[in-house]
PDB file of C-alpha atoms in Angstrom:
ATOM      1  CA  MET A   1      27.165  24.196 -35.455  1.00  0.00           C
ATOM      2  CA  THR A   2      24.740  26.111 -33.420  1.00  0.00           C
ATOM      3  CA  ASP A   3      21.916  28.236 -33.982  1.00  0.00           C
ATOM      4  CA  GLU A   4      22.737  31.321 -32.420  1.00  0.00           C
ATOM      5  CA  ARG A   5      19.001  32.581 -31.347  1.00  0.00           C
ATOM      6  CA  SER A   6      18.508  29.078 -29.466  1.00  0.00           C
ATOM      7  CA  GLN A   7      22.155  28.147 -28.623  1.00  0.00           C
ATOM      8  CA  GLN A   8      21.030  24.622 -29.753  1.00  0.00           C
ATOM      9  CA  PRO A   9      23.017  22.188 -31.579  1.00  0.00           C
ATOM     10  CA  VAL A  10      21.612  22.366 -35.203  1.00  0.00           C
ATOM     11  CA  ALA A  11      21.943  18.918 -36.622  1.00  0.00           C
ATOM     12  CA  ALA A  12      23.883  18.722 -40.138  1.00  0.00           C
ATOM     13  CA  ALA A  13      22.183  17.972 -43.235  1.00  0.00           C
ATOM     14  CA  THR A  14      22.648  14.176 -44.389  1.00  0.00           C
ATOM     15  CA  PRO A  15      22.750  13.668 -48.086  1.00  0.00           C
ATOM     16  CA  ALA A  16      19.995  11.579 -49.200  1.00  0.00           C
ATOM     17  CA  PRO A  17      20.753   8.259 -49.616  1.00  0.00           C
ATOM     18  CA  ALA A  18      21.487   6.491 -53.176  1.00  0.00           C
ATOM     19  CA  LEU A  19      18.897   4.548 -54.628  1.00  0.00           C
ATOM     20  CA  LEU A  20      19.588   0.950 -54.132  1.00  0.00           C
ATOM     21  CA  ALA A  21      20.530  -1.109 -57.696  1.00  0.00           C
ATOM     22  CA  ASP A  22      22.025  -4.225 -58.612  1.00  0.00           C
ATOM     23  CA  GLU A  23      25.388  -3.164 -60.214  1.00  0.00           C
ATOM     24  CA  PRO A  24      27.010  -4.764 -63.350  1.00  0.00           C
ATOM     25  CA  VAL A  25      30.553  -6.195 -62.932  1.00  0.00           C
ATOM     26  CA  ALA A  26      32.658  -6.474 -66.120  1.00  0.00           C
ATOM     27  CA  ALA A  27      34.687  -9.546 -64.697  1.00  0.00           C
ATOM     28  CA  ALA A  28      36.966 -11.238 -67.532  1.00  0.00           C
ATOM     29  CA  ILE A  29      35.776 -14.859 -68.610  1.00  0.00           C
ATOM     30  CA  LEU A  30      39.095 -16.209 -68.850  1.00  0.00           C
ATOM     31  CA  GLU A  31      37.636 -19.643 -69.959  1.00  0.00           C
ATOM     32  CA  SER A  32      34.191 -20.944 -71.054  1.00  0.00           C
ATOM     33  CA  GLU A  33      32.813 -24.557 -71.439  1.00  0.00           C
ATOM     34  CA  LEU A  34      29.845 -26.240 -72.496  1.00  0.00           C
ATOM     35  CA  VAL A  35      29.378 -28.815 -70.067  1.00  0.00           C
ATOM     36  CA  TYR A  36      25.899 -29.951 -70.989  1.00  0.00           C
ATOM     37  CA  GLU A  37      23.483 -29.248 -73.970  1.00  0.00           C
ATOM     38  CA  GLY A  38      20.019 -29.919 -72.727  1.00  0.00           C
ATOM     39  CA  ARG A  39      16.410 -29.457 -74.900  1.00  0.00           C
ATOM     40  CA  VAL A  40      15.504 -26.406 -72.898  1.00  0.00           C
ATOM     41  CA  TRP A  41      18.607 -25.095 -71.594  1.00  0.00           C
ATOM     42  CA  ASP A  42      22.296 -25.901 -70.902  1.00  0.00           C
ATOM     43  CA  VAL A  43      24.879 -25.930 -68.404  1.00  0.00           C
ATOM     44  CA  ARG A  44      28.102 -23.811 -68.606  1.00  0.00           C
ATOM     45  CA  SER A  45      31.294 -23.725 -66.605  1.00  0.00           C
ATOM     46  CA  ASP A  46      33.132 -20.512 -66.612  1.00  0.00           C
ATOM     47  CA  THR A  47      36.457 -19.445 -65.193  1.00  0.00           C
ATOM     48  CA  VAL A  48      36.403 -16.039 -63.996  1.00  0.00           C
ATOM     49  CA  ALA A  49      39.055 -13.573 -62.836  1.00  0.00           C
ATOM     50  CA  TYR A  50      37.471 -11.853 -59.794  1.00  0.00           C
ATOM     51  CA  GLY A  51      39.275  -9.942 -57.278  1.00  0.00           C
ATOM     52  CA  GLU A  52      43.144 -11.051 -56.956  1.00  0.00           C
ATOM     53  CA  GLY A  53      42.630 -14.752 -58.397  1.00  0.00           C
ATOM     54  CA  GLN A  54      40.165 -16.734 -60.326  1.00  0.00           C
ATOM     55  CA  ILE A  55      37.063 -18.504 -59.586  1.00  0.00           C
ATOM     56  CA  VAL A  56      35.307 -21.279 -61.609  1.00  0.00           C
ATOM     57  CA  ARG A  57      31.342 -21.587 -61.646  1.00  0.00           C
ATOM     58  CA  GLN A  58      29.027 -23.982 -63.232  1.00  0.00           C
ATOM     59  CA  TYR A  59      25.597 -22.391 -64.188  1.00  0.00           C
ATOM     60  CA  VAL A  60      21.933 -23.039 -66.063  1.00  0.00           C
ATOM     61  CA  ASP A  61      22.579 -20.955 -69.010  1.00  0.00           C
ATOM     62  CA  HIS A  62      19.135 -19.590 -69.772  1.00  0.00           C
ATOM     63  CA  PRO A  63      17.186 -18.204 -72.408  1.00  0.00           C
ATOM     64  CA  GLY A  64      14.994 -16.167 -69.957  1.00  0.00           C
ATOM     65  CA  ALA A  65      10.915 -16.242 -69.653  1.00  0.00           C
ATOM     66  CA  ALA A  66       7.801 -14.067 -69.556  1.00  0.00           C
ATOM     67  CA  ALA A  67       5.205 -14.408 -66.885  1.00  0.00           C
ATOM     68  CA  VAL A  68       1.525 -13.042 -66.834  1.00  0.00           C
ATOM     69  CA  VAL A  69      -0.560 -11.879 -63.891  1.00  0.00           C
ATOM     70  CA  ALA A  70      -3.921 -12.284 -65.403  1.00  0.00           C
ATOM     71  CA  VAL A  71      -6.595  -9.952 -63.353  1.00  0.00           C
ATOM     72  CA  ASP A  72     -10.105 -10.073 -64.502  1.00  0.00           C
ATOM     73  CA  ASP A  73     -12.709  -7.452 -63.611  1.00  0.00           C
ATOM     74  CA  ASP A  74     -13.879  -8.827 -60.319  1.00  0.00           C
ATOM     75  CA  GLY A  75     -10.363  -8.979 -58.961  1.00  0.00           C
ATOM     76  CA  ARG A  76      -9.214 -12.323 -59.007  1.00  0.00           C
ATOM     77  CA  VAL A  77      -6.375 -13.598 -60.377  1.00  0.00           C
ATOM     78  CA  LEU A  78      -5.781 -16.566 -62.716  1.00  0.00           C
ATOM     79  CA  LEU A  79      -3.535 -19.793 -61.429  1.00  0.00           C
ATOM     80  CA  ILE A  80      -2.210 -22.513 -62.906  1.00  0.00           C
ATOM     81  CA  GLN A  81      -1.483 -26.140 -61.410  1.00  0.00           C
ATOM     82  CA  GLN A  82       0.784 -28.062 -63.344  1.00  0.00           C
ATOM     83  CA  TYR A  83       3.003 -30.885 -62.559  1.00  0.00           C
ATOM     84  CA  ARG A  84       6.872 -30.234 -61.732  1.00  0.00           C
ATOM     85  CA  HIS A  85       9.057 -33.088 -61.631  1.00  0.00           C
ATOM     86  CA  PRO A  86      12.164 -31.503 -59.782  1.00  0.00           C
ATOM     87  CA  ILE A  87       9.903 -30.763 -57.225  1.00  0.00           C
ATOM     88  CA  ARG A  88       7.758 -33.458 -57.481  1.00  0.00           C
ATOM     89  CA  LEU A  89       4.639 -31.296 -56.646  1.00  0.00           C
ATOM     90  CA  ARG A  90       1.708 -30.060 -59.098  1.00  0.00           C
ATOM     91  CA  ASP A  91       2.723 -26.531 -57.623  1.00  0.00           C
ATOM     92  CA  TRP A  92       0.394 -23.068 -58.250  1.00  0.00           C
ATOM     93  CA  GLU A  93       2.008 -20.925 -60.903  1.00  0.00           C
ATOM     94  CA  ILE A  94       0.931 -18.040 -63.500  1.00  0.00           C
ATOM     95  CA  PRO A  95       1.225 -18.605 -66.885  1.00  0.00           C
ATOM     96  CA  ALA A  96       4.598 -18.184 -68.400  1.00  0.00           C
ATOM     97  CA  GLY A  97       6.573 -19.218 -71.046  1.00  0.00           C
ATOM     98  CA  LEU A  98      10.426 -19.194 -72.453  1.00  0.00           C
ATOM     99  CA  LEU A  99      12.104 -16.619 -74.771  1.00  0.00           C
ATOM    100  CA  ASP A 100      13.094 -19.001 -77.392  1.00  0.00           C
ATOM    101  CA  ILE A 101      11.663 -17.251 -80.292  1.00  0.00           C
ATOM    102  CA  ALA A 102      14.859 -14.942 -81.758  1.00  0.00           C
ATOM    103  CA  GLY A 103      13.879 -11.478 -81.727  1.00  0.00           C
ATOM    104  CA  GLU A 104      10.340 -11.521 -79.853  1.00  0.00           C
ATOM    105  CA  ALA A 105      10.060  -9.552 -77.343  1.00  0.00           C
ATOM    106  CA  PRO A 106       9.030 -10.480 -73.824  1.00  0.00           C
ATOM    107  CA  ILE A 107       5.489  -8.860 -73.942  1.00  0.00           C
ATOM    108  CA  GLU A 108       4.924 -10.700 -76.982  1.00  0.00           C
ATOM    109  CA  THR A 109       5.542 -13.739 -75.570  1.00  0.00           C
ATOM    110  CA  ALA A 110       3.877 -12.765 -72.622  1.00  0.00           C
ATOM    111  CA  ARG A 111       0.566 -12.540 -74.945  1.00  0.00           C
ATOM    112  CA  ARG A 112       1.517 -15.688 -76.759  1.00  0.00           C
ATOM    113  CA  GLU A 113       1.394 -17.738 -73.445  1.00  0.00           C
ATOM    114  CA  LEU A 114      -1.323 -16.782 -72.325  1.00  0.00           C
ATOM    115  CA  ALA A 115      -3.074 -17.831 -75.774  1.00  0.00           C
ATOM    116  CA  GLU A 116      -1.358 -20.817 -75.622  1.00  0.00           C
ATOM    117  CA  GLU A 117      -1.686 -22.026 -71.820  1.00  0.00           C
ATOM    118  CA  VAL A 118      -5.255 -20.555 -70.578  1.00  0.00           C
ATOM    119  CA  ASP A 119      -6.805 -19.546 -74.301  1.00  0.00           C
ATOM    120  CA  LEU A 120      -7.190 -16.188 -73.369  1.00  0.00           C
ATOM    121  CA  VAL A 121      -6.046 -12.738 -74.889  1.00  0.00           C
ATOM    122  CA  ALA A 122      -6.051  -9.038 -72.982  1.00  0.00           C
ATOM    123  CA  SER A 123      -6.565  -5.624 -74.078  1.00  0.00           C
ATOM    124  CA  SER A 124      -4.615  -4.175 -71.617  1.00  0.00           C
ATOM    125  CA  TRP A 125      -0.888  -4.871 -70.656  1.00  0.00           C
ATOM    126  CA  GLU A 126       1.512  -3.205 -68.166  1.00  0.00           C
ATOM    127  CA  PRO A 127       4.900  -4.355 -67.085  1.00  0.00           C
ATOM    128  CA  LEU A 128       5.079  -5.457 -63.674  1.00  0.00           C
ATOM    129  CA  VAL A 129       8.856  -6.115 -62.493  1.00  0.00           C
ATOM    130  CA  SER A 130      11.778  -8.358 -63.997  1.00  0.00           C
ATOM    131  CA  ILE A 131      13.339 -10.882 -61.652  1.00  0.00           C
ATOM    132  CA  PHE A 132      16.582 -12.815 -61.612  1.00  0.00           C
ATOM    133  CA  THR A 133      14.995 -16.643 -60.287  1.00  0.00           C
ATOM    134  CA  THR A 134      18.256 -18.044 -58.690  1.00  0.00           C
ATOM    135  CA  PRO A 135      21.154 -15.879 -59.175  1.00  0.00           C
ATOM    136  CA  GLY A 136      23.768 -18.360 -57.437  1.00  0.00           C
ATOM    137  CA  GLY A 137      22.983 -20.873 -59.857  1.00  0.00           C
ATOM    138  CA  ASN A 138      21.268 -19.371 -63.336  1.00  0.00           C
ATOM    139  CA  ASP A 139      21.182 -16.535 -65.583  1.00  0.00           C
ATOM    140  CA  GLU A 140      17.240 -16.830 -66.100  1.00  0.00           C
ATOM    141  CA  ILE A 141      15.438 -13.359 -65.824  1.00  0.00           C
ATOM    142  CA  VAL A 142      11.894 -13.459 -66.004  1.00  0.00           C
ATOM    143  CA  HIS A 143       9.806 -10.289 -67.151  1.00  0.00           C
ATOM    144  CA  LEU A 144       6.400 -10.388 -65.451  1.00  0.00           C
ATOM    145  CA  PHE A 145       3.258  -8.256 -67.037  1.00  0.00           C
ATOM    146  CA  LEU A 146       0.541  -7.552 -65.780  1.00  0.00           C
ATOM    147  CA  ALA A 147      -2.941  -8.420 -68.051  1.00  0.00           C
ATOM    148  CA  ARG A 148      -6.733  -6.670 -67.685  1.00  0.00           C
ATOM    149  CA  GLY A 149      -9.445  -6.821 -70.040  1.00  0.00           C
ATOM    150  CA  LEU A 150      -9.388 -10.584 -70.487  1.00  0.00           C
ATOM    151  CA  SER A 151     -11.835 -12.622 -73.141  1.00  0.00           C
ATOM    152  CA  PRO A 152     -11.097 -15.758 -74.577  1.00  0.00           C
ATOM    153  CA  ALA A 153      -8.853 -16.354 -77.599  1.00  0.00           C
ATOM    154  CA  ASP A 154     -10.168 -17.302 -81.026  1.00  0.00           C
ATOM    155  CA  ASP A 155      -8.223 -20.356 -80.697  1.00  0.00           C
ATOM    156  CA  VAL A 156      -7.955 -23.086 -78.581  1.00  0.00           C
ATOM    157  CA  HIS A 157      -4.814 -24.737 -77.990  1.00  0.00           C
ATOM    158  CA  ALA A 158      -3.812 -28.239 -77.711  1.00  0.00           C
ATOM    159  CA  ARG A 159      -1.722 -29.085 -74.773  1.00  0.00           C
ATOM    160  CA  GLU A 160       1.020 -32.267 -74.220  1.00  0.00           C
ATOM    161  CA  ASP A 161       3.285 -33.521 -71.321  1.00  0.00           C
ATOM    162  CA  GLU A 162       2.737 -31.378 -68.079  1.00  0.00           C
ATOM    163  CA  GLU A 163       0.526 -29.096 -69.125  1.00  0.00           C
ATOM    164  CA  ALA A 164      -2.039 -32.055 -70.612  1.00  0.00           C
ATOM    165  CA  ASP A 165      -3.865 -31.976 -67.343  1.00  0.00           C
ATOM    166  CA  ILE A 166      -3.216 -28.465 -66.089  1.00  0.00           C
ATOM    167  CA  ARG A 167      -5.738 -26.908 -63.887  1.00  0.00           C
ATOM    168  CA  LEU A 168      -7.151 -23.598 -64.016  1.00  0.00           C
ATOM    169  CA  GLU A 169      -8.507 -21.185 -61.016  1.00  0.00           C
ATOM    170  CA  TRP A 170      -9.740 -17.847 -61.034  1.00  0.00           C
ATOM    171  CA  VAL A 171      -8.346 -16.842 -57.649  1.00  0.00           C
ATOM    172  CA  PRO A 172      -9.550 -13.525 -55.316  1.00  0.00           C
ATOM    173  CA  ILE A 173      -6.006 -11.589 -55.220  1.00  0.00           C
ATOM    174  CA  ALA A 174      -6.242 -11.331 -51.557  1.00  0.00           C
ATOM    175  CA  ASP A 175      -6.489 -14.947 -50.996  1.00  0.00           C
ATOM    176  CA  ALA A 176      -3.669 -15.414 -53.313  1.00  0.00           C
ATOM    177  CA  VAL A 177      -1.589 -13.402 -51.045  1.00  0.00           C
ATOM    178  CA  ALA A 178      -3.061 -15.055 -48.103  1.00  0.00           C
ATOM    179  CA  GLY A 179      -1.650 -18.315 -49.531  1.00  0.00           C
ATOM    180  CA  ILE A 180       1.730 -16.871 -50.176  1.00  0.00           C
ATOM    181  CA  PHE A 181       2.520 -15.598 -46.575  1.00  0.00           C
ATOM    182  CA  ALA A 182       1.134 -18.858 -45.544  1.00  0.00           C
ATOM    183  CA  GLY A 183       3.512 -20.869 -47.309  1.00  0.00           C
ATOM    184  CA  ARG A 184       0.926 -22.830 -49.297  1.00  0.00           C
ATOM    185  CA  LEU A 185       1.967 -21.171 -52.795  1.00  0.00           C
ATOM    186  CA  ARG A 186       5.953 -21.231 -53.032  1.00  0.00           C
ATOM    187  CA  ASN A 187       6.349 -20.953 -56.662  1.00  0.00           C
ATOM    188  CA  GLY A 188       8.486 -17.976 -56.827  1.00  0.00           C
ATOM    189  CA  ILE A 189       7.261 -16.343 -60.099  1.00  0.00           C
ATOM    190  CA  LEU A 190       3.747 -16.414 -58.645  1.00  0.00           C
ATOM    191  CA  ALA A 191       4.738 -14.650 -55.394  1.00  0.00           C
ATOM    192  CA  VAL A 192       6.238 -12.078 -56.813  1.00  0.00           C
ATOM    193  CA  GLY A 193       3.884 -11.135 -59.835  1.00  0.00           C
ATOM    194  CA  VAL A 194       0.745 -11.587 -57.453  1.00  0.00           C
ATOM    195  CA  LEU A 195       2.313  -9.378 -54.719  1.00  0.00           C
ATOM    196  CA  ALA A 196       3.369  -7.060 -57.404  1.00  0.00           C
ATOM    197  CA  ALA A 197      -0.027  -7.135 -59.347  1.00  0.00           C
ATOM    198  CA  ALA A 198      -1.765  -6.423 -55.523  1.00  0.00           C
ATOM    199  CA  GLU A 199       0.611  -3.150 -54.645  1.00  0.00           C
ATOM    200  CA  ARG A 200      -0.114  -1.974 -58.379  1.00  0.00           C
ATOM    201  CA  LEU A 201      -3.893  -2.861 -58.036  1.00  0.00           C
ATOM    202  CA  ARG A 202      -3.807  -0.984 -54.156  1.00  0.00           C
ATOM    203  CA  GLY A 203      -2.252   2.234 -55.558  1.00  0.00           C
ATOM    204  CA  ALA A 204      -4.879   2.535 -57.995  1.00  0.00           C
ATOM    205  CA  GLY A 205      -7.584   2.024 -55.419  1.00  0.00           C
ATOM    206  CA  GLU A 206      -8.694  -1.417 -56.853  1.00  0.00           C
ATOM    207  CA  SER A 207      -7.225  -4.139 -54.616  1.00  0.00           C
ATOM    208  CA  SER A 208      -9.238  -5.719 -51.409  1.00  0.00           C
ATOM    209  CA  VAL A 209      -5.586  -6.433 -50.360  1.00  0.00           C
ATOM    210  CA  GLY A 210      -5.087  -4.980 -46.996  1.00  0.00           C
TER     211      GLY A 210
END
């Protein structure tokens, strides 16, 4: 195509690209076996019709979770440290808990976990993102929320097992972001939550991150 006034080629209009999004697949499950029934989650083995054949996949059948990025009025994020046996580390995390109460909405789980893990309540709640943690190995989905307007909860909760010696730190959100990129903070839910919160606050003109 040519512009008659300038005799120069005119680029054809290109359609706007579709927004990228995960795509549901209705693959038929031919057989599903409970391989192991655990205290918190189970292991299943599914035989699935896929393409021209069948595949067998074992995975952790997970109830899902909710997690909280709690940010105070000084722009600090609350991090917690506790022992995680599979990785043999006391890693830094954000408050989180399982969706293990029937009928409880993720935001209510987030409110409950903030109170139970760190004895705080929040007056402002915003959904941040929802993520699949390890889609090749489990079906866990984690819903992350930004909590602001923090104050002490009415009750202090007793803690046991890994939570018995839990450590709390209020960290400037810029320092938490730096720790993620330096490889010192490697918990995936923490990383996604802190980066999402930093971007949300930056967009609102509140964050000191870059």
